[in-house]
Coordinates of C-alpha atoms and ligand atoms in Angstrom, one line a residue:
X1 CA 3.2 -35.0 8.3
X2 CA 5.7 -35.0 5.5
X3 CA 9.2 -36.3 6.6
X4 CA 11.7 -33.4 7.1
X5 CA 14.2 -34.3 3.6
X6 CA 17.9 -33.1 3.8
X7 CA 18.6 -31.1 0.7
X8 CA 21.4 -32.2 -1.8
X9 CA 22.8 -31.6 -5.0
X10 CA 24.0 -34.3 -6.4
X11 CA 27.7 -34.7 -8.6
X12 CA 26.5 -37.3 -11.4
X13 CA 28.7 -36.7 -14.4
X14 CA 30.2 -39.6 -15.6
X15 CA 28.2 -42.3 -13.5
X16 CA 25.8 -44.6 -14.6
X17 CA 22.3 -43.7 -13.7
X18 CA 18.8 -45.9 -14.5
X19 CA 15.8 -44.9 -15.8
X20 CA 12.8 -47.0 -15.8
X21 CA 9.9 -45.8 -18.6
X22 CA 10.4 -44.6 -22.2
X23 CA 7.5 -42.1 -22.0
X24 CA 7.4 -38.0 -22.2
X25 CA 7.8 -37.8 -18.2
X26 CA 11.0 -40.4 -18.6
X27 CA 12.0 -38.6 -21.2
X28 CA 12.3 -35.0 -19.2
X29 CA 14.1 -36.8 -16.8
X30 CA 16.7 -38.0 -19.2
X31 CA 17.3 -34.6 -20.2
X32 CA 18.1 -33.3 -17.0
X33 CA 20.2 -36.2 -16.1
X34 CA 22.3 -35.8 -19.3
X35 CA 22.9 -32.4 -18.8
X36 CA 23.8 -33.2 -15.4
X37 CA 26.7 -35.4 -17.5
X38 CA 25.3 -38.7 -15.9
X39 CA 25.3 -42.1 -18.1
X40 CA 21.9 -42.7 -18.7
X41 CA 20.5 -45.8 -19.2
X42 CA 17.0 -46.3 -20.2
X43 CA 14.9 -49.7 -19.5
X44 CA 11.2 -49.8 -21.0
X45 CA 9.7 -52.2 -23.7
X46 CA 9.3 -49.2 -26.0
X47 CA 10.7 -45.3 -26.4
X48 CA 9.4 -42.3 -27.7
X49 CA 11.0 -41.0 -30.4
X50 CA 13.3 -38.3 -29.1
X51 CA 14.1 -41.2 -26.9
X52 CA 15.2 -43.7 -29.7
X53 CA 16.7 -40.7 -31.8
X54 CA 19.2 -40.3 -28.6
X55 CA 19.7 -44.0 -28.4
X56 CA 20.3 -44.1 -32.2
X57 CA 23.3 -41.8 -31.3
X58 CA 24.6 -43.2 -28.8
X59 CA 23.7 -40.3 -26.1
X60 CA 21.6 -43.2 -23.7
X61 CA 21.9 -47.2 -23.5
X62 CA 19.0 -49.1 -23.6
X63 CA 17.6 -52.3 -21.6
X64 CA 14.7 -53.8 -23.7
X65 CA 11.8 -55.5 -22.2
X66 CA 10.4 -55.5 -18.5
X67 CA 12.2 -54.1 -15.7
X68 CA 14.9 -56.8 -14.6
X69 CA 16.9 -56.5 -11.1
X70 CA 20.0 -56.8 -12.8
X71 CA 19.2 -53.0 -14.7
X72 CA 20.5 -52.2 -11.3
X73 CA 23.7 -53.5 -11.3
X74 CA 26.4 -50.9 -11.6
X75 CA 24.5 -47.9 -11.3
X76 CA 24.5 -45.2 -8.1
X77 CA 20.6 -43.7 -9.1
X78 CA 17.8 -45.1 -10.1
X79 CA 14.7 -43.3 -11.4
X80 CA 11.2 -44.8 -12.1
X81 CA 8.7 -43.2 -14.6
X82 CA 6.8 -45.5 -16.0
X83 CA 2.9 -45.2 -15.6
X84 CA 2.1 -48.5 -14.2
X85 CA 2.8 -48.2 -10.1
X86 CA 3.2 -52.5 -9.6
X87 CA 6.6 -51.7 -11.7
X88 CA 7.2 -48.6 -9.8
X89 CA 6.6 -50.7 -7.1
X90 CA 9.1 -53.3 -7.8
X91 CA 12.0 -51.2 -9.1
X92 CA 11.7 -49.2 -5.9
X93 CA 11.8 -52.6 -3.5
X94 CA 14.8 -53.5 -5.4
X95 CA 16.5 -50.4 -5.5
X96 CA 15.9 -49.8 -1.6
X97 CA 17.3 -53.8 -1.1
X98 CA 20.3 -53.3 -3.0
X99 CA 20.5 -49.3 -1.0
X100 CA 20.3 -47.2 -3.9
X101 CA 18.8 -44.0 -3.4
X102 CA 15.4 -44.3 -6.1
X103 CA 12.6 -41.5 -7.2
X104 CA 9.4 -42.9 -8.4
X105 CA 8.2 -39.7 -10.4
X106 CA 5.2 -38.3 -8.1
X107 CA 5.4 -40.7 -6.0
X108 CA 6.7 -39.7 -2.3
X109 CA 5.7 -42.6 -0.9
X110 CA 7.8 -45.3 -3.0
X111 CA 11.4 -42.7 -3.2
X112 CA 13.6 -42.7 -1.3
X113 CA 14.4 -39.2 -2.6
X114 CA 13.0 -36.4 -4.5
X115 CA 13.9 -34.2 -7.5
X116 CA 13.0 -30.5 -6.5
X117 CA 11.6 -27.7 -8.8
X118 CA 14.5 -25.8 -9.9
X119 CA 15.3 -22.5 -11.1
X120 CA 18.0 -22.8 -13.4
X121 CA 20.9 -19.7 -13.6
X122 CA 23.4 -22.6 -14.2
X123 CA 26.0 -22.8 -12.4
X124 CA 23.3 -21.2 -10.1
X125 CA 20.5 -23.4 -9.0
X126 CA 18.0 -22.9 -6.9
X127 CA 16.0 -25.9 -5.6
X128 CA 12.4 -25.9 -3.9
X129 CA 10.8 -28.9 -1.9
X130 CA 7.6 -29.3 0.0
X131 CA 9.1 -32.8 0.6
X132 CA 5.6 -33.7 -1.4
X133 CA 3.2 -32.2 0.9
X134 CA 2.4 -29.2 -1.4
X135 CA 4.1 -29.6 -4.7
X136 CA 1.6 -26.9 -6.3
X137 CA 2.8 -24.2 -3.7
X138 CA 6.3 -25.2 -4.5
X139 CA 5.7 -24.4 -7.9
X140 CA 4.0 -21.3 -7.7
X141 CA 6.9 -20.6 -5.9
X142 CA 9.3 -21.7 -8.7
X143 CA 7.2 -19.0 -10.4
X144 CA 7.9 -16.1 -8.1
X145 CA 11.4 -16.8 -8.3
X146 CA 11.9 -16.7 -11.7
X147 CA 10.6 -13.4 -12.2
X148 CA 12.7 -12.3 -9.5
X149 CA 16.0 -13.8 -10.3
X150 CA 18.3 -12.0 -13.1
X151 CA 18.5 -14.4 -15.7
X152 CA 22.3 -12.3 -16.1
X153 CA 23.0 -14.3 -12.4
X154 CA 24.0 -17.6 -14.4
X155 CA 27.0 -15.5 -16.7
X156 CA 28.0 -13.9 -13.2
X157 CA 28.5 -17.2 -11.5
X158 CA 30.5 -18.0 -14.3
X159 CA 32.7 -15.1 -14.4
X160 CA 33.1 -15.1 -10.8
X161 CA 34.2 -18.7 -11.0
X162 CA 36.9 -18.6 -13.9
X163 CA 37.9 -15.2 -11.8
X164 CA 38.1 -17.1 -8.1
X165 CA 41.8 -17.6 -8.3
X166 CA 42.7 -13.6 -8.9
X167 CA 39.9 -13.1 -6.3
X168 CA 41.4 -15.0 -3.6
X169 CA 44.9 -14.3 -4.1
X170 CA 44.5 -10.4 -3.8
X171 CA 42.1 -11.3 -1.2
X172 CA 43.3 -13.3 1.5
X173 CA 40.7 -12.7 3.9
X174 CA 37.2 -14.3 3.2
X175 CA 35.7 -10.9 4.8
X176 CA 37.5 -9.2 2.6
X177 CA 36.0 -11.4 -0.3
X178 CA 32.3 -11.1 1.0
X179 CA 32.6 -7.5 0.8
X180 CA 34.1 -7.5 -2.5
X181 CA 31.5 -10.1 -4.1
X182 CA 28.5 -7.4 -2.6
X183 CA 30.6 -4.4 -4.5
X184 CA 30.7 -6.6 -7.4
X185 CA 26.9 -7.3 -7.2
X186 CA 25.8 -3.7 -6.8
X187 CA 28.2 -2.7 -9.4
X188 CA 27.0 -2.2 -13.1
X189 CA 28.8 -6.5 -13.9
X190 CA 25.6 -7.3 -13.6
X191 CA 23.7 -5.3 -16.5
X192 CA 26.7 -5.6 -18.5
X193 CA 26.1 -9.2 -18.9
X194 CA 22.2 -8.5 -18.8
X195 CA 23.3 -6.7 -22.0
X196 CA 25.2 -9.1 -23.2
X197 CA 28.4 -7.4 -23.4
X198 CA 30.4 -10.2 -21.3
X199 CA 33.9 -8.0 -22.5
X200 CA 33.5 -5.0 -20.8
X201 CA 32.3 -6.9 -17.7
X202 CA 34.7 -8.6 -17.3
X203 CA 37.0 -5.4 -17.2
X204 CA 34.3 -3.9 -15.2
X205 CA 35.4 -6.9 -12.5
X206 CA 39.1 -6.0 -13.3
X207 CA 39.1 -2.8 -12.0
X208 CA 36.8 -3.8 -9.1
X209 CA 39.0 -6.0 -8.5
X210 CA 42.4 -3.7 -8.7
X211 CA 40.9 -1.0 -6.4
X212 CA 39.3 -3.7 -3.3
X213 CA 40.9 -2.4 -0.1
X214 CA 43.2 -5.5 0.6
X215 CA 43.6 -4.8 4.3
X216 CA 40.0 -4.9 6.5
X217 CA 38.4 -1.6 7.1
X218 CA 36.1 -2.0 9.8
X219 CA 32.6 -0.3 10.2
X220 CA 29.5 -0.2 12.5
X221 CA 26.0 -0.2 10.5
X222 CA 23.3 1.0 13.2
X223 CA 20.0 -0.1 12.2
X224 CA 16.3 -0.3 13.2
X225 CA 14.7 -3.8 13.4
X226 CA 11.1 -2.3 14.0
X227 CA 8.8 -3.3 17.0
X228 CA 8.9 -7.2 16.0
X229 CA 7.2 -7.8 13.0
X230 CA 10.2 -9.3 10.1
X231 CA 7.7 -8.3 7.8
X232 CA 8.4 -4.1 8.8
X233 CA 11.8 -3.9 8.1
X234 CA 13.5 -2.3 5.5
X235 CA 15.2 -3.7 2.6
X236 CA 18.5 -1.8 3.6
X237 CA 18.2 -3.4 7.0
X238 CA 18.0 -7.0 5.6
X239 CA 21.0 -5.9 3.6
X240 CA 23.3 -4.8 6.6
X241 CA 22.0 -7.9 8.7
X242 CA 23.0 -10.2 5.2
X243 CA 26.5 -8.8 5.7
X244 CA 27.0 -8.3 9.0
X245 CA 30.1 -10.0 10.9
X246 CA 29.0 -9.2 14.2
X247 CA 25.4 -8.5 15.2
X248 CA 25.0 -6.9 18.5
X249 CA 21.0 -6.9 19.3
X250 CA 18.9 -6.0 21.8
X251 CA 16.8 -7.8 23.7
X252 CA 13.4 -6.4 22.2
X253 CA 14.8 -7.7 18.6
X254 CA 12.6 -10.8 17.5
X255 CA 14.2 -14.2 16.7
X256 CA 12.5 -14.4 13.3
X257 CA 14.5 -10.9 12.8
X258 CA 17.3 -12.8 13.9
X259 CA 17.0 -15.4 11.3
X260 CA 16.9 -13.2 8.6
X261 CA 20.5 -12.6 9.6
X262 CA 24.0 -13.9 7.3
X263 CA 24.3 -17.3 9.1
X264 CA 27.8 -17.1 10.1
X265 CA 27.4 -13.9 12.0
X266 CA 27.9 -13.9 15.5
X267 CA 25.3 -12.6 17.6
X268 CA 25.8 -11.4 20.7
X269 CA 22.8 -10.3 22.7
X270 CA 23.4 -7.0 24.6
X271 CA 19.6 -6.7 26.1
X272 CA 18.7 -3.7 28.4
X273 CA 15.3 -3.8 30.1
X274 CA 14.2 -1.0 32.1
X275 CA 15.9 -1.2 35.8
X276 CA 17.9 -4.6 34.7
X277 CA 20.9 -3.7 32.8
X278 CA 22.2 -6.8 31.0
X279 CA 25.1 -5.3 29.6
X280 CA 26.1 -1.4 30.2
X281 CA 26.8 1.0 27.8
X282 CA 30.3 1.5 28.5
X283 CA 30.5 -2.2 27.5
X284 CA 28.4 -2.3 24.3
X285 CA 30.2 0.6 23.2
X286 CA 33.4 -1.3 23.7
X287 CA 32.6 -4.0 22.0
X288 CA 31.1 -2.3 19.1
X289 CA 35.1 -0.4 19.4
X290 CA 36.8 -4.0 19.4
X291 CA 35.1 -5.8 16.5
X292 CA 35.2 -2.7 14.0
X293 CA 38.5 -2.3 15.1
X294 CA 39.3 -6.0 14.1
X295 CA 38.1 -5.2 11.0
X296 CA 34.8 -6.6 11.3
X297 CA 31.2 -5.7 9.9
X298 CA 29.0 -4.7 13.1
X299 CA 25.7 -4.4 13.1
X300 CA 24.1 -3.1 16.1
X301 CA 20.5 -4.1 15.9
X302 CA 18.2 -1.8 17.9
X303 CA 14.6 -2.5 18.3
X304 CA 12.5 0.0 17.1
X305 CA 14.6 3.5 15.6
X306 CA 17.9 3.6 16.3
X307 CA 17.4 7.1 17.2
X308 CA 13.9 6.8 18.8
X309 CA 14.6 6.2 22.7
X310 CA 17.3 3.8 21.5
X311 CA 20.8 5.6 22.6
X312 CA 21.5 5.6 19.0
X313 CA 22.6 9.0 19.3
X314 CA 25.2 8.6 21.8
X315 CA 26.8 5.5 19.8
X316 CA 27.6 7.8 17.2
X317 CA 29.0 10.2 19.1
X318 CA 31.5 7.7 20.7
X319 CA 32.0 6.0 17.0
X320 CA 33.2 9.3 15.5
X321 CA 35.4 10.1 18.4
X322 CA 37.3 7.0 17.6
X323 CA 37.2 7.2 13.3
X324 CA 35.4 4.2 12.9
X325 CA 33.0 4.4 9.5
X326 CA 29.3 4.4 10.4
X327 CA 25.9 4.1 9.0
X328 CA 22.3 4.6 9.8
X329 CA 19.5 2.2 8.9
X330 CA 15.6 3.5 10.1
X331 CA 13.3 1.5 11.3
X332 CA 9.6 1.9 12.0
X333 CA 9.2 3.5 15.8
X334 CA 7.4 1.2 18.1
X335 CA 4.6 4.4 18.1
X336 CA 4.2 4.7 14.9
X337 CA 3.9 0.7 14.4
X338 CA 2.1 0.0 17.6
X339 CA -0.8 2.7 16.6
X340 CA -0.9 1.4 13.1
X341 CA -1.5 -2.1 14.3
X342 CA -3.8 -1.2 16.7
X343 CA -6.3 0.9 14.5
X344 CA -5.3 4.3 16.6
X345 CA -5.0 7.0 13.5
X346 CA -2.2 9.2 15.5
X347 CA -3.3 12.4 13.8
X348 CA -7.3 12.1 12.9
X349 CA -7.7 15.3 12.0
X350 CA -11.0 15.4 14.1
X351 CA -9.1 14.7 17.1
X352 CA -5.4 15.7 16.8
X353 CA -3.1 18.3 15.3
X354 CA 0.3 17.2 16.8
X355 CA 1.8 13.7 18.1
X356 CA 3.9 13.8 20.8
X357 CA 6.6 10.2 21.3
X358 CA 8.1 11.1 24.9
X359 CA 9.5 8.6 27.3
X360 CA 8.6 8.0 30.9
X361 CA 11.3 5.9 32.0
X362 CA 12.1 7.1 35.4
X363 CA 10.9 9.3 38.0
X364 CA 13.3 11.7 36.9
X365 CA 12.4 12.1 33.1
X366 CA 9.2 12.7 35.0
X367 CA 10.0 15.1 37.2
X368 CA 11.7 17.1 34.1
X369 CA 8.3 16.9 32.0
X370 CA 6.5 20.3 31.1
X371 CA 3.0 18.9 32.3
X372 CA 0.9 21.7 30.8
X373 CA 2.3 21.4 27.3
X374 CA 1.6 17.5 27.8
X375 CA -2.2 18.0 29.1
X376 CA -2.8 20.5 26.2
X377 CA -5.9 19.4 24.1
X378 CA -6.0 18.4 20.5
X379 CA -2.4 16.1 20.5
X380 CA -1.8 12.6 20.8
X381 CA 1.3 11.2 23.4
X382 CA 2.8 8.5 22.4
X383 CA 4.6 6.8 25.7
X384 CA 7.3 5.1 25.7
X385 CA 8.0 2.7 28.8
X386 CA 5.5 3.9 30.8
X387 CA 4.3 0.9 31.8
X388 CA 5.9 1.0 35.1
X389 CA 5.0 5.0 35.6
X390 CA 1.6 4.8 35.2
X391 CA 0.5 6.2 38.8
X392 CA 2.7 9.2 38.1
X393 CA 1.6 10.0 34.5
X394 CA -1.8 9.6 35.5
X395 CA -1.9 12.6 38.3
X396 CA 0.8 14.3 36.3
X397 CA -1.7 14.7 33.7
X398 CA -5.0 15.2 35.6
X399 CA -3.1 18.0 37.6
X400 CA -2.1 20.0 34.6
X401 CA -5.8 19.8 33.8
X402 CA -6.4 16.9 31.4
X403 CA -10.0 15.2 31.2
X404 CA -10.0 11.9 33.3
X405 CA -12.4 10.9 30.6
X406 CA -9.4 11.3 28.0
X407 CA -9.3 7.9 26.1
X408 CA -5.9 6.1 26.5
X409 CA -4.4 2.5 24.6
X410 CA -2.0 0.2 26.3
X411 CA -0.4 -1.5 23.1
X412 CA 1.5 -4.5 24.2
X413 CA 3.8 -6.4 22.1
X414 CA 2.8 -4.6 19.3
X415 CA 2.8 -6.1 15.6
X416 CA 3.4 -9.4 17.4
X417 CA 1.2 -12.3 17.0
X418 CA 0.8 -11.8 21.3
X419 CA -0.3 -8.3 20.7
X420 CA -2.9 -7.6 23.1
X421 CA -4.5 -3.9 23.6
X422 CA -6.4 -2.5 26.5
X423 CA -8.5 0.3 25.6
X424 CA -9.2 2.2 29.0
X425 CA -9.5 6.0 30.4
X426 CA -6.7 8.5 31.7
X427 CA -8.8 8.0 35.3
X428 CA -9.4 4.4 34.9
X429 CA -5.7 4.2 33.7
X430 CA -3.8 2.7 36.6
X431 CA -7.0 0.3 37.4
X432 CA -7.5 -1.2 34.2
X433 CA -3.2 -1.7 33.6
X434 CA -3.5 -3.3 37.2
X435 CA -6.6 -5.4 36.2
X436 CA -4.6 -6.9 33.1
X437 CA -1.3 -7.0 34.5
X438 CA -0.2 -4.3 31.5
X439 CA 3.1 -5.8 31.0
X440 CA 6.5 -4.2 29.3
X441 CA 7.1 -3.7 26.0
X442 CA 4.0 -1.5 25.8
X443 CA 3.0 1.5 24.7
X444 CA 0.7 4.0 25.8
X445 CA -1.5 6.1 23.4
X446 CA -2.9 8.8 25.2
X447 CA -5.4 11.4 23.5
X448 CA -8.9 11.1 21.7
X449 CA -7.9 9.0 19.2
X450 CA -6.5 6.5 21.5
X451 CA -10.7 5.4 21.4
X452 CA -10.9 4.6 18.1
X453 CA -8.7 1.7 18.4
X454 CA -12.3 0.1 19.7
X455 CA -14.0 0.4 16.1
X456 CA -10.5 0.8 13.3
X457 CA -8.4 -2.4 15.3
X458 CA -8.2 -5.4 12.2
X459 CA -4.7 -7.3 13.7
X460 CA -5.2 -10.1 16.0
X461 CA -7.5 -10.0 19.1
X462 CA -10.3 -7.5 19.6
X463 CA -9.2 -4.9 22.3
X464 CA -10.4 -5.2 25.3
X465 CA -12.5 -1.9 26.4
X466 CA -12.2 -1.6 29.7
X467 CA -13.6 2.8 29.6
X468 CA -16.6 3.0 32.0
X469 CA -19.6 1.9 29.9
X470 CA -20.8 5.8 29.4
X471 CA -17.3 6.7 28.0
X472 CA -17.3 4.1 25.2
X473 CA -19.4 5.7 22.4
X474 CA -17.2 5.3 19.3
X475 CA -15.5 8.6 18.3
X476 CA -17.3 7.8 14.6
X477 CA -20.7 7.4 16.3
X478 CA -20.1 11.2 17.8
X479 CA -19.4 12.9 14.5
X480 CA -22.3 11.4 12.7
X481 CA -24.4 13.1 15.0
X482 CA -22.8 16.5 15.1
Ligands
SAH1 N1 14.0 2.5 19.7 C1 12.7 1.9 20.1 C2 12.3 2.3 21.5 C3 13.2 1.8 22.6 S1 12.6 2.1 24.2 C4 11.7 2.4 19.1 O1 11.9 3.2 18.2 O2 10.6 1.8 19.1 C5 11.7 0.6 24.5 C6 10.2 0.9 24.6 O3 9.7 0.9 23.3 C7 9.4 -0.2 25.3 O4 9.4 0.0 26.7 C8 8.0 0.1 24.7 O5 7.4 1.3 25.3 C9 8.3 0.5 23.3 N2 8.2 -0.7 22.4 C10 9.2 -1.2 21.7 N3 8.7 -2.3 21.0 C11 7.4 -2.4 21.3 C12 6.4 -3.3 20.9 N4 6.6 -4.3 20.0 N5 5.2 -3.1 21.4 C13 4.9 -2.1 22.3 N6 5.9 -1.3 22.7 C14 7.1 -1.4 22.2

């Protein structure tokens, strides 16, 4: 295993650095140290001659001959590049003696630290590291990221530097700031200087600048973080959770979701299972109240929709009544993601014509159910914590007059790398959840299509089928008969 490296950019101009090799590769490395502003001295019996041109004029000193320990003396860096690893070998023992940090070009095993592949929007830099267990991934990376990264970002860091001092002293807060610096980068600055007309974006920052709110507005961004999978959110929620002051998340929300968050937000759980109550609404609403009131950027962070099962409705209603600014971010509904990653097509047009989402979270939503309308033929339900009502959804269902044969999926931790599924039978239902200890979050797919989970599934383990053996022709098998 690769040692974990700690990353660093280094301040160089103006101090004497060594390099040991006159060759091409010593030669790249000379150019990156001079434009870092570093003194560069170069030790090798010969140089190439972009080497001895710079030499000539006074850009590098030169040591002549073979590496001597004394090329060390004075200088805070040393880099070796010759092509003969006894000398690398030697200048990196001495360096590491004398505690001088060294690089031996490709070599992790003799440096004592590494030069990273770059992406240059000077000032901006962007470094990658594989700490030299995959420098060809770290590459291709390098790659991605240039085609990615405005090449107009290195003018805007610029700007925005020689700007700082107006910045800050109009304004004083830094949340104040960050929201400014994300008007500025969704603002047209940026294709001005793309354009190369560095004039009119500067006046374009100017009046960005004169109209920034100078006192905190608060505001509450409600968004969907999906069933659990980082890869499912949107691009607008990785936006409100990159500026978010506050995050207030449920319990359902992932940790790698969590990760994806501005570092220096503060996250405060607010979980609600079903029957265990972390923290009630009164008091997530009040918190949500106190920090946009402080002027703070709140995310609340709801698995799932914010408006699917998720209270999101009711969180507006109290954030209007109190004039705080709010937003809406979808997010992909756990029945929507669970079926998809479960191979259940919700609509198959041989099966379905409607799809139903309805929760079963207490007796009494059950009690309030329209059972006929729910037993109909030719729909899908998708259940929503149901899990701990499957007795009563059962004989709800076969009571209104639904098939016991009708297929159903139990989708646990859907889009999770734990995602398990137990394909079983309305009948069977309650058996087969007991057999496998069906476990919360889960959703239940009930309807014909539930059964095709058995032959479309493709994300992680195979369902397990537990339909009575008769019951567990495949749905495709079916119609190429008919
Ligand atoms: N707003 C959420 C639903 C909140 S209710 C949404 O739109 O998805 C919580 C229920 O959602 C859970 O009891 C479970 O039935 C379902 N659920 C949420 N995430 C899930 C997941 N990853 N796998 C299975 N079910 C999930």
């Amino acid at each position: 295993m690769a040692t974990r490296l700690y990353p660093l950019f280094a301040r160089l101009d103006g101090l004497p650095v060594l390099v040991v090799g006159g060759g091409a590769v010593a030669q790249r490395k000379v150019r990156a140290l001079l434009d870092a502003g570093a003194r560069v001295t170069v030790g090798a019996p010969t140089l190439t001659p972009t080497l001895a041109k710079c030499h000539a004029e006074s850009a590098i000193a030169r040591m002549v001959g073979d590496f001597d320990e004394r090329w060390l003396d004075d200088v805070w860096l040393v880099i070796a590049a010759t092509d003969d690893r006894d000398v690398n070998q030697r200048v990196s023992a001495a360096a590491v003696a004398r505690r001088l940090f060294v690089n031996v070009v490709d070599d992790a095993e003799l440096s004592s630290f590494q030069v990273p592949a770059i992406i240059d929007r000077a000032p901006l830099q962007i470094a990658i590291s594989s700490a030299g267990a995959a420098p060809m991934l770290a590459r291709r990376l390098r790659e991605r990221l240039e085609t990615l990264l405005d090449h107009a970002l290195g003018p805007l860091a610029s700007m925005l530097e020689r700007a700082r001092r107006r910045i800050r002293s109009r304004l004083r807060e830094p949340s104040l700031r960050r929201t400014f610096y994300d008007r500025v980068l969704d603002s047209r600055v940026l294709d001005l200087l793309r354009a190369g007309r560095a004039d009119e974006a500067e006046q374009a920052l100017d009046t960005l600048l004169a109209s920034a709110p100078v006192s905190a507005t608060g505001s509450v961004v409600l968004v969907g973080a999906g069933p659990g999978d980082p890869s499912l959110l949107t691009l607008a929620a990785l936006r409100a959770l990159n500026q978010a002051d506050v995050i207030l998340h449920d319990r359902l929300v992932s940790p790698a979701i969590l990760d994806l968050a501005r570092r220096d937000a503060e996250r405060i759980e607010v979980g609600k299972e079903a029957g265990n109550h972390h923290v009630s609404q009164d008091r997530i609403q009040a918190l949500l109240l106190e920090h946009a009131r402080a002027g703070r950027r709140v995310v609340r962070l709801k698995g799932g929709d914010p408006f699917v099962f998720g209270r999101g409705g009711e969180e507006l209603e109290f954030l209007r009544e109190h004039d705080i600014a709010y937003e809406v971010v979808p997010g992909v509904t756990a029945g929507l993601a669970c079926a998809a990653y479960a191979g259940v097509p919700l609509t198959h047009r041989d099966h379905a014509q409607s799809v139903r989402f309805v929760t079963a979270h207490t007796q009494e939503s059950l009690g309030a159910f329209d059972w006929k309308s729910l037993a109909a033929p030719r729909q899908t339900l998708a259940v929503y914590m149901g899990v701990g009502q499957i007795e009563a959804l059962r004989s709800g269902l076969l009571g209104a007059g639904a098939p016991g044969r009708i297929p159903v999926a139990i989708i646990e931790n859907g889009t999770r790398r734990e995602q398990r599924v137990i394909v079983t039978t309305l009948g069977h239902l309650p058996r087969s959840a007991a057999r496998h200890a069906a476990r919360s979050p889960a959703l239940l797919i009930i309807g014909d299509v539930a059964g095709l989970a058995a032959t479309l599934h493709w994300f992680g383990a195979a369902p397990i089928d537990d339909r009575p053996r008769q019951l567990r022709e495949p749905a495709g098998i079916e119609r190429a008969a008919a």
